[in-house]
Coordinates of C-alpha atoms in Angstrom, one line a residue:
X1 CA 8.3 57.5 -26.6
X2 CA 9.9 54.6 -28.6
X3 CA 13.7 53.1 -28.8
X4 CA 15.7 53.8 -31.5
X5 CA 19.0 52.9 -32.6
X6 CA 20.8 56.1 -33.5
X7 CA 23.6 56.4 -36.0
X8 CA 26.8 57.9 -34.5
X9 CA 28.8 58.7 -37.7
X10 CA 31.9 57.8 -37.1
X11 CA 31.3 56.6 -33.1
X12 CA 29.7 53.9 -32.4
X13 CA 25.9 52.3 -33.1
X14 CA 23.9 52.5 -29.2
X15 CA 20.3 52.8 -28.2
X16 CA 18.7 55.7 -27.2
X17 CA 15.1 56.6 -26.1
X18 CA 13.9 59.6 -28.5
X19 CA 11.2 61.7 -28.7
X20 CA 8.1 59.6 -31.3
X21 CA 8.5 63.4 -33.2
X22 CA 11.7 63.6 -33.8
X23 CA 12.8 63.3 -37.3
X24 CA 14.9 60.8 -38.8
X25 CA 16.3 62.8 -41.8
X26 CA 19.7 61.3 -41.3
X27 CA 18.0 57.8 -42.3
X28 CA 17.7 58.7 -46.8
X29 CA 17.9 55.4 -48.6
X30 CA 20.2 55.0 -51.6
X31 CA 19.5 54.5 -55.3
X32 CA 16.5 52.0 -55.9
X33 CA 12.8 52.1 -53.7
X34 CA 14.1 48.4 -52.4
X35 CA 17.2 49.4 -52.0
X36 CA 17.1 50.5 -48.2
X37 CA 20.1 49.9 -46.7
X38 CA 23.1 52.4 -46.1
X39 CA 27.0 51.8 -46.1
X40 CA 30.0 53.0 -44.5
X41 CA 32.7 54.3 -46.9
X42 CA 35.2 52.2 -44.8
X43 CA 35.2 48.6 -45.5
X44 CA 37.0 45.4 -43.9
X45 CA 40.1 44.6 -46.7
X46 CA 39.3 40.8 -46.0
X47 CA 36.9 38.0 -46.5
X48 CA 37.9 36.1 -43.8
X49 CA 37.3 38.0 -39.6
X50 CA 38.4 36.3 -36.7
X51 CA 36.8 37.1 -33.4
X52 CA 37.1 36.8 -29.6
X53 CA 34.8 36.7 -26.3
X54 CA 36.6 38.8 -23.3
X55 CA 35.1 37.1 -20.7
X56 CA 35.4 39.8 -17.8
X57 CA 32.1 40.0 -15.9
X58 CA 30.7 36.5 -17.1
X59 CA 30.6 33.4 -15.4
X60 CA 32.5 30.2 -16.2
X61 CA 29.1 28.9 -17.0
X62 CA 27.6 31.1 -18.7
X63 CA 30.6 31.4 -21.6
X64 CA 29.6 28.4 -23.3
X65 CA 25.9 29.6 -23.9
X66 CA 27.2 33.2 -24.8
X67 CA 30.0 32.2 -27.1
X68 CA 27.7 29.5 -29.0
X69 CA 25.4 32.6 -29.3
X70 CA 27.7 34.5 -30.7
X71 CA 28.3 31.8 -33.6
X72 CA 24.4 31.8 -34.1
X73 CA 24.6 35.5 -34.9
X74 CA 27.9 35.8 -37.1
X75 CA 26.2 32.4 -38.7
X76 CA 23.3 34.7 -40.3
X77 CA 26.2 36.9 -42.5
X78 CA 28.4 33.8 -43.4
X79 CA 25.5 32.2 -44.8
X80 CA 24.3 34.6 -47.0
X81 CA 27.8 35.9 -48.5
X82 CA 31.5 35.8 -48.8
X83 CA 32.3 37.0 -45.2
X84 CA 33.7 34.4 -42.7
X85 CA 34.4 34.2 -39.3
X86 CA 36.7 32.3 -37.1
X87 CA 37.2 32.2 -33.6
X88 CA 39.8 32.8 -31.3
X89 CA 38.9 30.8 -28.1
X90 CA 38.8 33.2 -24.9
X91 CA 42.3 33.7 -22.7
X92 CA 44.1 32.1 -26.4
X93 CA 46.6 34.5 -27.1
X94 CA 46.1 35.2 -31.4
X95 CA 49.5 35.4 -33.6
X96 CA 47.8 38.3 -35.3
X97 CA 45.8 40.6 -34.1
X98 CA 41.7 39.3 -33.6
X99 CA 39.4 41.7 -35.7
X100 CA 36.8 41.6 -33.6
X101 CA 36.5 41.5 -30.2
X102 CA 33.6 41.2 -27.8
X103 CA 32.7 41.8 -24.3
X104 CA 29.9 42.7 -21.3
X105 CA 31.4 46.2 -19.7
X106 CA 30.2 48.1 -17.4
X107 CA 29.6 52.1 -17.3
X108 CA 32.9 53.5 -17.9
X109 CA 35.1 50.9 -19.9
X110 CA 37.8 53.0 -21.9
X111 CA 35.7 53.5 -25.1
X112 CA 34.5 56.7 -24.5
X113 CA 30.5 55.2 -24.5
X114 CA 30.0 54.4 -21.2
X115 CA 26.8 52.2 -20.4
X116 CA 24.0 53.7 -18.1
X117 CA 23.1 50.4 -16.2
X118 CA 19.6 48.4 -16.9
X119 CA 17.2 49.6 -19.1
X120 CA 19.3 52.0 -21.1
X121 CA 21.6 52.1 -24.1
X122 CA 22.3 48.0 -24.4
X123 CA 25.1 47.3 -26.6
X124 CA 27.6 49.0 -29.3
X125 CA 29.4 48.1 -31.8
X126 CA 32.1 50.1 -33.9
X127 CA 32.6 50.4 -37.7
X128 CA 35.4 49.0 -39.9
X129 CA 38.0 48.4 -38.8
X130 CA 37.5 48.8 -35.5
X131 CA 36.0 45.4 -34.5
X132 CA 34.9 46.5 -31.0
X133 CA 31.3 45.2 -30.2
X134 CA 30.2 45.7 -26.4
X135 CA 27.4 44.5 -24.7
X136 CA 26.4 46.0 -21.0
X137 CA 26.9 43.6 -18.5
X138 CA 24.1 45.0 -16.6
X139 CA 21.1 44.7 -18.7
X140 CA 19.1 41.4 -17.7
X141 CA 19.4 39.7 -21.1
X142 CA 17.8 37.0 -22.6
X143 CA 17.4 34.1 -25.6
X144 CA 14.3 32.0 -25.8
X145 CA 11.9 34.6 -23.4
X146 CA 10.6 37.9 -24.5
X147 CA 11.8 39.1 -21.8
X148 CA 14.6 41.2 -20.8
X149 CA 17.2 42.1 -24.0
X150 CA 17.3 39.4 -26.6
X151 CA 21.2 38.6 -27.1
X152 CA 20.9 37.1 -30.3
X153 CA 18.7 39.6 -32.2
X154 CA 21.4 42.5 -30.7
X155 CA 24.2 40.4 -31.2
X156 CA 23.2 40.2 -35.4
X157 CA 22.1 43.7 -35.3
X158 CA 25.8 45.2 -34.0
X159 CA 27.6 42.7 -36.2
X160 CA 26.0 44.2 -39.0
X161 CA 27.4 47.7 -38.4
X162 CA 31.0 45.7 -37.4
X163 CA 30.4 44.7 -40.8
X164 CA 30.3 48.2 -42.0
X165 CA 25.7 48.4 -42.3
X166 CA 24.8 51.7 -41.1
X167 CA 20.5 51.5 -40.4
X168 CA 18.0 49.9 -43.3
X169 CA 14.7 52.0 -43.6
X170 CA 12.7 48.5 -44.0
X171 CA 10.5 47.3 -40.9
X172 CA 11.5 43.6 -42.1
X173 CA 15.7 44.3 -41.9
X174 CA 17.5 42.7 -38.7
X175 CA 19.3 46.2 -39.0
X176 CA 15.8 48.4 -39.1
X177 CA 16.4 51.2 -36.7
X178 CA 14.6 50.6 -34.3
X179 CA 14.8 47.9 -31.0
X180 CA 12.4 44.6 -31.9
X181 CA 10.4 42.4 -29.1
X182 CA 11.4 38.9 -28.9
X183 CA 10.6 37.2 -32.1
X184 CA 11.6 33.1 -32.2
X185 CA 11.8 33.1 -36.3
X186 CA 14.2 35.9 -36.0
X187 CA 16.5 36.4 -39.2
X188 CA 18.1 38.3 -42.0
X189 CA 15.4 40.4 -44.1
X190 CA 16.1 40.6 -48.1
X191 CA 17.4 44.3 -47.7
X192 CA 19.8 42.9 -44.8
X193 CA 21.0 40.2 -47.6
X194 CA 21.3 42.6 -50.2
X195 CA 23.6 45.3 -48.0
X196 CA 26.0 42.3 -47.0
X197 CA 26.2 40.8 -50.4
X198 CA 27.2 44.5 -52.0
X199 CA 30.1 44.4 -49.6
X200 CA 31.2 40.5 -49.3
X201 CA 29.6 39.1 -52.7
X202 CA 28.1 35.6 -52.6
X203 CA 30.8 32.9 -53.4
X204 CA 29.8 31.0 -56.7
X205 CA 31.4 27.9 -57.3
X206 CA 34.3 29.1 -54.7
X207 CA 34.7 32.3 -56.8
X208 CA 32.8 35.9 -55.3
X209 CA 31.1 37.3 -58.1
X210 CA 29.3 40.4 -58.3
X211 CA 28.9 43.8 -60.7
X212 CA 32.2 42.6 -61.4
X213 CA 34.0 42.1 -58.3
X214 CA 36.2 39.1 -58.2
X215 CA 38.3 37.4 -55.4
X216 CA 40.7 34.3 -55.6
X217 CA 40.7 34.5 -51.7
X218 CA 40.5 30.2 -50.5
X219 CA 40.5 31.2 -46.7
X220 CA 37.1 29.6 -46.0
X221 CA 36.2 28.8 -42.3
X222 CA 32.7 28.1 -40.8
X223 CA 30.9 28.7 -37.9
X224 CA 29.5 26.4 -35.4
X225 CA 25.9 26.8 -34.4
X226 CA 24.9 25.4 -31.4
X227 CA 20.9 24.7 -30.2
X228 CA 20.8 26.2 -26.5
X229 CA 17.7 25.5 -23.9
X230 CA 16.4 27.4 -22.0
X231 CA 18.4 28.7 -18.6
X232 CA 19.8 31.6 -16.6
X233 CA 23.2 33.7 -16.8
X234 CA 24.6 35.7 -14.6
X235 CA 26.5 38.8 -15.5
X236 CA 27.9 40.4 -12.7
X237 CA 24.9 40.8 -10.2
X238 CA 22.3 40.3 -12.6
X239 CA 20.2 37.0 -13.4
X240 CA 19.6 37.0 -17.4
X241 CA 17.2 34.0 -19.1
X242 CA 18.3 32.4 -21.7

C-alpha cells in the first residue's frame, strides 16, 4: 500500500491510501515528454491573491510559527512567477473579499470533506476560485522532524492546486502525486516552475511576458519569510513538532 494524492475533478485535492495496483490513468501528461504537469481550465483573473489564517483550533502561540509557514510556502510560487500574495492578518476584517483562506478543521467542517482524525486524509485545498485550503487539526504535524506531517511541503503542495495545478507525473515536482518523507532542501521542481509560469508568466523588467501574454498589472506585494527553530504546536489535543 502507498499514499497518494488523488485528483477530485472539480472537489477538492485529499490524500488517500490506494491499492500499489491501482492504475493512475487519470494522471496523462500534456503536449511535450518534459512537460508533465496538468491544468485546470478555471484560472484566478488576477496577479495579485490575498490570503487569511482562521485561527480556530490553534493556539495563540502557535499562530506565529504557522502563519510564518504559510509565507515560506506561498514564497516558493511568488518567486518563480507573476503571482503575489498578501496577507490579511487573522480576526482583520478585509474591505474585499480574501481569496484564500486557511484553516485546521476537524471531521465535519461544512465543506463537504470531512477529515478522518490522525493518520488519514491530511489536508485539502480547492481549485480556482475557491481559495479554501484546510489542514486537519488532528494530524500531529511537523517542520524541521521527519516525523509526523510536514506543514510546509503540504502547505506548497495544496497551494499549488489553489493555484489551479492539478498532479505533475515527475518524481522531482513538489506537486508529484504522491505524499514525500521529510526532505530539509525541499523546493519547487523545474516541471512545478514551468506549470506556474504557463499560468502567472515571469515578470520581465515589471512587464509578464510569455507566448504572448502581456499584463500592465503594478499591484506587486511580497511575502515575508521567516526562519523558525525547532518547537512544539498544539492543535487542539494534539502535540505537533515543528
Amino acid at each position: 500500500m502507498r499514499w497518494l494524492l488523488l485528483p477530485f475533478l472539480l472537489f477538492p485535492q485529499s490524500v488517500e491510501l490506494i491499492n500499489e495496483n491501482s492504475q493512475l490513468d487519470f494522471i496523462k501528461p500534456l503536449g511535450l515528454r518534459e512537460k508533465r504537469y496538468l491544468l485546470r481550465a478555471k484560472r484566478w483573473r488576477k496577479h495579485t491573491l490575498t490570503w487569511q489564517l482562521q485561527t480556530q483550533n490553534l493556539l495563540d502561540a502557535d499562530v506565529f510559527i504557522v502563519r510564518n509557514t504559510l509565507h515560506r510556502a506561498f514564497n516558493e510560487w511568488s518567486t518563480v512567477s507573476s503571482v503575489d500574495f498578501r496577507e490579511i492578518p487573522p480576526g482583520v476584517i478585509a474591505k474585499e473579499e480574501v481569496d484564500i483562506e486557511v484553516a485546521f478543521e476537524k471531521g465535519e467542517h461544512s465543506d463537504g470533506f470531512p477529515f478522518d482524525g490522525q493518520d488519514g486524509v491530511v489536508a485539502h485545498a480547492f481549485y480556482p476560485r475557491d481559495g479554501r485550503l484546510h489542514f486537519d487539526a488532528e494530524e500531529r504535524w511537523s517542520l524541521n522532524s521527519p516525523e509526523g506531517v510536514n506543514l510546509f511541503q503540504t502547505a506548497v503542495h495544496e497551494i499549488g492546486h489553489l493555484l489551479g495545478l492539478e498532479h505533475s507525473m515527475d518524481v522531482r515536482a513538489a506537486m508529484f502525486a504522491a505524499k514525500r518523507p521529510y526532505d530539509p532542501t525541499f523546493t519547487l521542481g523545474d516541471d512545478d516552475v514551468r506549470a506556474i509560469r504557463s499560468l502567472f508568466p515571469k515578470r520581465m523588467g515589471g512587464i509578464v511576458e510569455d507566448d504572448g501574454i502581456i499584463s500592465t498589472d503594478n499591484e506587486v506585494s511580497t511575502t515575508t519569510v521567516a526562519t523558525t527553530t525547532r518547537s512544539e504546536v498544539k492543535t487542539g489535543n494534539k502535540k505537533n513538532t515543528f
